[in-house]
mmCIF file of C-alpha atoms in Angstrom:
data_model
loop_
_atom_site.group_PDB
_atom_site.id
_atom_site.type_symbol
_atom_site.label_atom_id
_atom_site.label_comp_id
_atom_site.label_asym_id
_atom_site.label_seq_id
_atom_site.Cartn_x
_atom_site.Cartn_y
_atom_site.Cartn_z
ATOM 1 C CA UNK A 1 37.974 45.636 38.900
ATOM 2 C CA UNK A 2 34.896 43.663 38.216
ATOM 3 C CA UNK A 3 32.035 44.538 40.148
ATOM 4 C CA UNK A 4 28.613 42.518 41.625
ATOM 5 C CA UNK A 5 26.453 44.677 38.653
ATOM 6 C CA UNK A 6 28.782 43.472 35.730
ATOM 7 C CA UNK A 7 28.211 40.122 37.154
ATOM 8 C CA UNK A 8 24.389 40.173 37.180
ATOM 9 C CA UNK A 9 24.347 41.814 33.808
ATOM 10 C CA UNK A 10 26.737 38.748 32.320
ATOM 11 C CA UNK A 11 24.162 36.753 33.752
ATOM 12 C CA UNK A 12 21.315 37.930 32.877
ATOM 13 C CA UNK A 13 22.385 38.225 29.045
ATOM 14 C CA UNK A 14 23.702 34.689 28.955
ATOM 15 C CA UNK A 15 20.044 33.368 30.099
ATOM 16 C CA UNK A 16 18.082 36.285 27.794
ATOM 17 C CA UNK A 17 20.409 34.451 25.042
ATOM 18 C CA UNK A 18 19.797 30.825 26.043
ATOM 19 C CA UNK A 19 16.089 31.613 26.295
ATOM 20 C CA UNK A 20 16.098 33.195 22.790
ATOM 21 C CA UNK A 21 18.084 29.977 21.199
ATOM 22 C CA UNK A 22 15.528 27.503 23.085
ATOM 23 C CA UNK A 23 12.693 29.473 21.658
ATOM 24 C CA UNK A 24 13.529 29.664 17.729
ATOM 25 C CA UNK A 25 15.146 26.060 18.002
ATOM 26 C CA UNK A 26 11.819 24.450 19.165
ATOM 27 C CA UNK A 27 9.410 27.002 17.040
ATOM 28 C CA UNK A 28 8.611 24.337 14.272
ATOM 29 C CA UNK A 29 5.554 24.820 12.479
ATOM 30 C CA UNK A 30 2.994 22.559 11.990
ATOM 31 C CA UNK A 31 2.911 20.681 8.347
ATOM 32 C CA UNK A 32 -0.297 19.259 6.829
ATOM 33 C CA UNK A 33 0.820 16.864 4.310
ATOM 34 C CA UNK A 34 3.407 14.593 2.678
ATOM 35 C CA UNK A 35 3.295 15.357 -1.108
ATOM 36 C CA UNK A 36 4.971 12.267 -3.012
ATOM 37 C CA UNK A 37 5.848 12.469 -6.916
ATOM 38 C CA UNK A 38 7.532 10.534 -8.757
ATOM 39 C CA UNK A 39 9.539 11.431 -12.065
ATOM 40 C CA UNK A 40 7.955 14.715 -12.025
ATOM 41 C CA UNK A 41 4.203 13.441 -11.454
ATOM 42 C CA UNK A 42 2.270 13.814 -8.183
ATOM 43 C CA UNK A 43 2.178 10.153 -7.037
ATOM 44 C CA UNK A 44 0.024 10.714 -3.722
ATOM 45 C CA UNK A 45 -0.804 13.337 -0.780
ATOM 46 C CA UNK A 46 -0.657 12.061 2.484
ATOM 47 C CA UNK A 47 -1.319 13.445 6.274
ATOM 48 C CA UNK A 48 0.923 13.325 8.642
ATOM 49 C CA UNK A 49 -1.548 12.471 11.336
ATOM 50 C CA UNK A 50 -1.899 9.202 10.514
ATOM 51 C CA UNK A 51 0.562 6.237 10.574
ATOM 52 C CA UNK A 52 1.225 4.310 7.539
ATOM 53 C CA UNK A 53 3.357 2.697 5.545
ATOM 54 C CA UNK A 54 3.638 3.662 1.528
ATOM 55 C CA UNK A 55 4.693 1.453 -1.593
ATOM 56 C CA UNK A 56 5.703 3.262 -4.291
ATOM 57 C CA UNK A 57 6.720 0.182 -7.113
ATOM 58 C CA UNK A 58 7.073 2.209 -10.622
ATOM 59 C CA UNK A 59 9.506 1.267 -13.683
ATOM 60 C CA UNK A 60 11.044 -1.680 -12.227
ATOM 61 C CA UNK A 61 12.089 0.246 -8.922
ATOM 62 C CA UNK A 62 10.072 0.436 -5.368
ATOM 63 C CA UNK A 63 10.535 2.621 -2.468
ATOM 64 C CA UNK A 64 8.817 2.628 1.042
ATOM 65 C CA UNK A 65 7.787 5.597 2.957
ATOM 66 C CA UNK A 66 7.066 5.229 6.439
ATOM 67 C CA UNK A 67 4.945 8.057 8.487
ATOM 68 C CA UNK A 68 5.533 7.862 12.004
ATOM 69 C CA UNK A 69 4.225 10.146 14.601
ATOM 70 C CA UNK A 70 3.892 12.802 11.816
ATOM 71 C CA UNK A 71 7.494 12.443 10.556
ATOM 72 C CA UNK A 72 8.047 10.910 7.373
ATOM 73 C CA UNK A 73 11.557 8.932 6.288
ATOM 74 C CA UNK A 74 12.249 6.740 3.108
ATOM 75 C CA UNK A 75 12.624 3.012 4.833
ATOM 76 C CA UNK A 76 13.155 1.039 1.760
ATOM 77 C CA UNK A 77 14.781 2.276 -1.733
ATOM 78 C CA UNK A 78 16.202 -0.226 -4.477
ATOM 79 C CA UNK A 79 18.643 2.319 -5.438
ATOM 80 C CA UNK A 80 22.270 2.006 -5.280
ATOM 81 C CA UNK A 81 23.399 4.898 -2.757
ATOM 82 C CA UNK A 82 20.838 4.521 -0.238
ATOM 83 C CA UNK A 83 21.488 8.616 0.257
ATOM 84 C CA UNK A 84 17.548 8.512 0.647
ATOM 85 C CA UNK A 85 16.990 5.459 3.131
ATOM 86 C CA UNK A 86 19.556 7.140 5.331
ATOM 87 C CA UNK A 87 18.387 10.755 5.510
ATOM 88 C CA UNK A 88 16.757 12.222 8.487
ATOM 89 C CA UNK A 89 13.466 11.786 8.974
ATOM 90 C CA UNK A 90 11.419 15.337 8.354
ATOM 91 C CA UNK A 91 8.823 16.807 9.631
ATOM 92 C CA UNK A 92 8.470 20.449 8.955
ATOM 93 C CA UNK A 93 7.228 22.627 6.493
ATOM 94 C CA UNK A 94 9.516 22.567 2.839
ATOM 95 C CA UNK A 95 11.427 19.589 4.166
ATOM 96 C CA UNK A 96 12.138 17.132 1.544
ATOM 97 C CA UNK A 97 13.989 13.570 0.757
ATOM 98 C CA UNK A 98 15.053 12.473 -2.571
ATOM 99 C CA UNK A 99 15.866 9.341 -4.493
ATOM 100 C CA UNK A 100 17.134 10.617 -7.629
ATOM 101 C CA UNK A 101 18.022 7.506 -9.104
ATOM 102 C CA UNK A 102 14.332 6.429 -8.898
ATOM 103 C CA UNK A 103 13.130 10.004 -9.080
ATOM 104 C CA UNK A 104 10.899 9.560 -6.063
ATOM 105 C CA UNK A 105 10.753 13.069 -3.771
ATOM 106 C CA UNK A 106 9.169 12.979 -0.428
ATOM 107 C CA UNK A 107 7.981 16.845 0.162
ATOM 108 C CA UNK A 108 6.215 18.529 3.199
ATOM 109 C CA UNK A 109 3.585 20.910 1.960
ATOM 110 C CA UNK A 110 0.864 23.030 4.225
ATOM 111 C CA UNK A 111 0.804 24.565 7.411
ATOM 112 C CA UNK A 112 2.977 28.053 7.561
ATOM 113 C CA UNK A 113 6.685 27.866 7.659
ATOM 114 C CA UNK A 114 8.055 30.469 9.968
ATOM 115 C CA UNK A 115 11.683 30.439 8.358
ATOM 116 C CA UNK A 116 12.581 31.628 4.657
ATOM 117 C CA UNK A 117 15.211 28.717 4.217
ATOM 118 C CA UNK A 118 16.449 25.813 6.454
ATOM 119 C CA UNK A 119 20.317 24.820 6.537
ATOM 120 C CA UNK A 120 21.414 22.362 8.473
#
């Protein structure tokens, strides 16, 4: 027989949880920079506070890099996959995008990231 306390109790553990999973799914840190290199060279560091478009034409190939509203995607790549142009845009700490057929990485360096790895 259930009773009125094992109902409150369900309750209240379903909202501690919900509360808990809203918390560490909105706790993103802030980053400081977009590091860009290209075939293993540092190409450029950028902030993220500022909105700008990138051009990065080396060996034949080019790439664009749009930051928007501190997130940073790959909006042009001459490379035949397109793996990079259609990535998510990122925005935290240790996030990257790669175009390995033009070695170009986008990389998100400062701030403090609160998580040892990310998995999506």
């Amino acid at each position: 027989m259930i009773k009125k306390a094992d109902i409150l109790l369900t309750i209240g553990l379903i909202l501690i949880g919900l509360t808990m999973t809203w918390y560490f799914a909105t706790g993103k840190t802030e980053a400081a920079a977009l590091k860009v290199t290209v075939d293993s060279q540092v190409y450029g560091t950028y902030t993220l506070d500022e909105d700008r478009n990138i051009t990065v034409k080396q060996n034949g190939h080019t790439n664009k890099i749009t930051i928007s509203n501190g997130r940073v995607s790959m909006a042009f790549s001459d490379c035949h996959g397109q793996d990079c142009v259609m990535s998510h845009p990122i925005d935290n700490t240790g996030e990257q995008i790669v175009c390995l057929p033009n070695k170009v990485v986008l990389e998100i360096e400062g701030g403090e990231s609160g998580y040892d790895t990310i998995s999506r």
